Amino acid sequence: MQIAFELFSLAYEAWMLLDIDLNARNGHLATEDTKTAMQFYMKYKDNEKSKEDARRLLLNIRPRMTPAKASNYNYEGICVAGFFKQMCTCNRSSFTNN
């Protein structure tokens, strides 16, 4: 199976590899992102085999549905498709170049 890309969000990596739900608290917290990034660094900085095993795990398990997708990219009348131009309902500029 050919994978088109190998980029994952920090939230997805944390959930899959550290069993940490970065979205469980009151929204996005940069301090929690930083702590999680440091945990990844400490866990994988000296272990290439573990890093490769983690990459394979991320590629082989499908991510859970995002809140944006679950709400069809429109939450209570507000467009949440900033990174998915095809689903945008507000006709504002997209955050992507596509």
Tab-separated table of C-alpha atoms in Angstrom:
chain	number	residue	atom	x	y	z
A	1	MET	CA	0.000	0.000	0.000
A	2	GLN	CA	1.444	3.349	-1.075
A	3	ILE	CA	0.989	6.176	1.445
A	4	ALA	CA	0.656	9.609	-0.159
A	5	PHE	CA	1.982	11.526	2.829
A	6	GLU	CA	3.569	10.933	6.205
A	7	LEU	CA	2.602	14.049	8.149
A	8	PHE	CA	0.573	13.753	11.325
A	9	SER	CA	-0.740	16.282	13.784
A	10	LEU	CA	0.833	16.448	17.208
A	11	ALA	CA	-2.575	15.588	18.688
A	12	TYR	CA	-2.782	12.382	16.625
A	13	GLU	CA	0.785	11.344	17.450
A	14	ALA	CA	0.224	12.022	21.154
A	15	TRP	CA	-3.001	10.030	21.174
A	16	MET	CA	-1.518	7.037	19.335
A	17	LEU	CA	1.980	6.872	20.809
A	18	LEU	CA	1.705	8.367	24.304
A	19	ASP	CA	-1.992	7.826	25.097
A	20	ILE	CA	-2.422	11.569	25.664
A	21	ASP	CA	-5.546	13.350	24.411
A	22	LEU	CA	-4.472	16.933	23.718
A	23	ASN	CA	-8.070	17.846	22.903
A	24	ALA	CA	-9.551	16.540	26.162
A	25	ARG	CA	-9.239	19.762	28.147
A	26	ASN	CA	-10.620	23.217	27.461
A	27	GLY	CA	-9.449	23.538	23.881
A	28	HIS	CA	-5.943	23.908	22.550
A	29	LEU	CA	-3.207	24.696	25.070
A	30	ALA	CA	0.255	25.541	23.754
A	31	THR	CA	1.815	24.522	27.070
A	32	GLU	CA	0.424	20.993	26.681
A	33	ASP	CA	1.756	20.850	23.109
A	34	THR	CA	5.197	21.827	24.377
A	35	LYS	CA	5.188	19.217	27.145
A	36	THR	CA	4.088	16.562	24.680
A	37	ALA	CA	6.737	17.530	22.125
A	38	MET	CA	9.392	17.231	24.831
A	39	GLN	CA	8.077	13.789	25.793
A	40	PHE	CA	8.458	12.702	22.162
A	41	TYR	CA	11.960	14.120	22.007
A	42	MET	CA	13.047	12.305	25.161
A	43	LYS	CA	11.418	9.043	24.081
A	44	TYR	CA	12.817	8.877	20.537
A	45	LYS	CA	15.980	11.045	20.417
A	46	ASP	CA	18.411	8.143	20.837
A	47	ASN	CA	16.369	5.245	19.494
A	48	GLU	CA	16.023	5.048	15.709
A	49	LYS	CA	14.321	1.637	15.817
A	50	SER	CA	11.600	2.863	18.181
A	51	LYS	CA	11.163	5.962	16.044
A	52	GLU	CA	10.712	3.829	12.916
A	53	ASP	CA	8.286	1.494	14.750
A	54	ALA	CA	6.252	4.526	15.842
A	55	ARG	CA	6.175	5.855	12.274
A	56	ARG	CA	4.896	2.503	10.998
A	57	LEU	CA	2.205	2.392	13.683
A	58	LEU	CA	1.006	5.870	12.716
A	59	LEU	CA	0.861	4.876	9.051
A	60	ASN	CA	-1.043	1.651	9.722
A	61	ILE	CA	-3.804	2.942	12.004
A	62	ARG	CA	-6.471	5.234	10.633
A	63	PRO	CA	-6.910	8.510	12.585
A	64	ARG	CA	-10.171	9.127	14.401
A	65	MET	CA	-12.659	11.517	12.851
A	66	THR	CA	-11.931	15.183	13.465
A	67	PRO	CA	-14.568	17.409	15.086
A	68	ALA	CA	-14.664	19.453	11.855
A	69	LYS	CA	-15.458	16.399	9.745
A	70	ALA	CA	-17.977	15.100	12.297
A	71	SER	CA	-19.895	18.387	12.003
A	72	ASN	CA	-19.645	18.382	8.184
A	73	TYR	CA	-17.232	21.356	8.417
A	74	ASN	CA	-20.003	23.614	9.714
A	75	TYR	CA	-20.465	23.955	13.461
A	76	GLU	CA	-23.586	25.833	14.572
A	77	GLY	CA	-23.558	27.840	11.356
A	78	ILE	CA	-19.842	28.603	11.490
A	79	CYS	CA	-17.583	27.373	8.696
A	80	VAL	CA	-14.711	25.285	10.096
A	81	ALA	CA	-13.204	24.294	6.747
A	82	GLY	CA	-10.261	26.693	6.761
A	83	PHE	CA	-7.915	23.920	5.623
A	84	PHE	CA	-10.398	22.181	3.293
A	85	LYS	CA	-11.451	24.624	0.594
A	86	GLN	CA	-13.815	22.127	-1.072
A	87	MET	CA	-16.050	22.082	2.024
A	88	CYS	CA	-15.906	25.814	2.788
A	89	THR	CA	-19.283	27.537	3.157
A	90	CYS	CA	-18.076	31.069	3.953
A	91	ASN	CA	-16.042	31.735	0.771
A	92	ARG	CA	-13.140	33.214	2.725
A	93	SER	CA	-9.522	32.602	1.770
A	94	SER	CA	-8.309	29.125	2.591
A	95	PHE	CA	-5.353	28.501	4.907
A	96	THR	CA	-3.855	26.234	2.234
A	97	ASN	CA	-2.527	26.938	-1.223
A	98	ASN	CA	-4.786	24.328	-2.875
